């Protein structure tokens, strides 16, 4: 049984007038890739930032617990969190150009991480930076270490971000849409690299993405979020072959890339009408206004998550059926 690395329990994140993440619970096991999917505005990035304790100033964790490696992160002070961030939990962001310092060579930027967490400086830091550039498959690393971000392609800049993130061999890497800004062939290379590093460094990855093709190829388990809540959780095979929540079904039906691979997906592409609306003050299922199966009772309360197995949860009482879960071999993609 794989050990639990991170447990998020009933996390609610609030701004003064909204709670964009509500009662969110999920866990990450050592060494696995957990994908979090959901459309724009569903609260994925805020969740990631809460794990790092880097929420925007106006936002706060209203309630919940974040247990990482047996410690409640919300109980740590700023110094303890600084110590942990970048060393035990690291994060890579969507747009590497805005995350890298344009006036500092990439070697020095990687060196800053090593200086902060491993007390390396000077020649030792430079040598380690070169090793890390090699680790992320940057060709001619000895020369490239002195380059500035603008001298690198988008894919290479993202590799540098990954090098900085894994510099201290974190146990958990949070990748928030790490390849959205890259073209498709480079996306696959970067995701392959992340997966290889996950295995080599034995780290867990939380992979935040819009892209269901990415989920199918790289995730061990999937959490589907809608309007700040978890609406479904499954293994990828279960999710793509037998999605239970009406939102997940809509999401898959709107996805062109998976149509030939999974038998749920046949027929024309369809959209989910409407958009995520702020549910402030609303009662009932947040997906109700867009759900073609909504009934009067959906307005009474937020549907609780129904579990068939610990990994198969759905927040809708009207799914067609909660079938017996086929054996794992059948589900592997
Ligand atoms: N600094 C902020 N001030 C006010 N509201 C915010 C702020 N940051 C995020 N929000 C709101 O919180 C909600 C969730 O945002 P979040 O960035 O987590 O979404 P997301 O799922 O990451 O979306 P995307 O896929 O577009 O990145 C959105 O409705 C967003 O408008
Ligand atoms: Mg986001």
PDB file of N, CA and C and ligand atoms in Angstrom, residues 38-46 48-49 94 176-177 208 210, ligand 2:
ATOM      1  N   UNK A  38     -10.701  20.559 -14.676  1.00  0.00           N
ATOM      2  CA  UNK A  38     -11.912  21.364 -14.493  1.00  0.00           C
ATOM      3  C   UNK A  38     -11.765  22.597 -15.347  1.00  0.00           C
ATOM      4  N   UNK A  39     -12.892  23.194 -15.724  1.00  0.00           N
ATOM      5  CA  UNK A  39     -12.775  24.325 -16.633  1.00  0.00           C
ATOM      6  C   UNK A  39     -12.242  25.555 -15.914  1.00  0.00           C
ATOM      7  N   UNK A  40     -11.971  26.579 -16.710  1.00  0.00           N
ATOM      8  CA  UNK A  40     -11.413  27.814 -16.191  1.00  0.00           C
ATOM      9  C   UNK A  40     -12.285  28.358 -15.051  1.00  0.00           C
ATOM     10  N   UNK A  41     -11.655  28.745 -13.973  1.00  0.00           N
ATOM     11  CA  UNK A  41     -12.407  29.330 -12.860  1.00  0.00           C
ATOM     12  C   UNK A  41     -12.890  28.311 -11.852  1.00  0.00           C
ATOM     13  N   UNK A  42     -12.522  27.036 -12.019  1.00  0.00           N
ATOM     14  CA  UNK A  42     -13.039  26.030 -11.083  1.00  0.00           C
ATOM     15  C   UNK A  42     -12.242  25.967  -9.776  1.00  0.00           C
ATOM     16  N   UNK A  43     -11.157  26.721  -9.685  1.00  0.00           N
ATOM     17  CA  UNK A  43     -10.438  26.803  -8.414  1.00  0.00           C
ATOM     18  C   UNK A  43      -9.174  25.969  -8.356  1.00  0.00           C
ATOM     19  N   UNK A  44      -8.690  25.520  -9.494  1.00  0.00           N
ATOM     20  CA  UNK A  44      -7.511  24.639  -9.514  1.00  0.00           C
ATOM     21  C   UNK A  44      -6.263  25.383  -9.037  1.00  0.00           C
ATOM     22  N   UNK A  45      -6.022  26.557  -9.613  1.00  0.00           N
ATOM     23  CA  UNK A  45      -4.793  27.283  -9.251  1.00  0.00           C
ATOM     24  C   UNK A  45      -4.832  27.762  -7.809  1.00  0.00           C
ATOM     25  N   UNK A  46      -5.991  28.207  -7.353  1.00  0.00           N
ATOM     26  CA  UNK A  46      -6.067  28.657  -5.956  1.00  0.00           C
ATOM     27  C   UNK A  46      -5.761  27.498  -5.015  1.00  0.00           C
ATOM     28  N   UNK A  48      -3.778  24.984  -5.700  1.00  0.00           N
ATOM     29  CA  UNK A  48      -2.325  24.784  -5.750  1.00  0.00           C
ATOM     30  C   UNK A  48      -1.609  25.844  -4.914  1.00  0.00           C
ATOM     31  N   UNK A  49      -2.050  27.082  -5.031  1.00  0.00           N
ATOM     32  CA  UNK A  49      -1.392  28.157  -4.293  1.00  0.00           C
ATOM     33  C   UNK A  49      -1.595  27.994  -2.784  1.00  0.00           C
ATOM     34  N   UNK A  94       2.452  27.933 -15.306  1.00  0.00           N
ATOM     35  CA  UNK A  94       2.092  27.837 -16.719  1.00  0.00           C
ATOM     36  C   UNK A  94       3.048  28.589 -17.628  1.00  0.00           C
ATOM     37  N   UNK A 176       1.150  23.425 -12.445  1.00  0.00           N
ATOM     38  CA  UNK A 176      -0.109  24.095 -12.789  1.00  0.00           C
ATOM     39  C   UNK A 176      -0.105  24.432 -14.275  1.00  0.00           C
ATOM     40  N   UNK A 177      -0.796  23.664 -15.048  1.00  0.00           N
ATOM     41  CA  UNK A 177      -0.855  23.837 -16.505  1.00  0.00           C
ATOM     42  C   UNK A 177       0.554  24.030 -17.068  1.00  0.00           C
ATOM     43  N   UNK A 208      -2.091  19.840 -12.836  1.00  0.00           N
ATOM     44  CA  UNK A 208      -3.315  20.609 -13.078  1.00  0.00           C
ATOM     45  C   UNK A 208      -3.411  20.870 -14.573  1.00  0.00           C
ATOM     46  N   UNK A 210      -6.220  21.396 -18.251  1.00  0.00           N
ATOM     47  CA  UNK A 210      -7.520  21.401 -18.925  1.00  0.00           C
ATOM     48  C   UNK A 210      -7.608  20.220 -19.866  1.00  0.00           C
TER      49      UNK A 210
HETATM   50 MG1  LIG B   2      -5.407  28.202 -13.127  1.00  0.00          MG
END
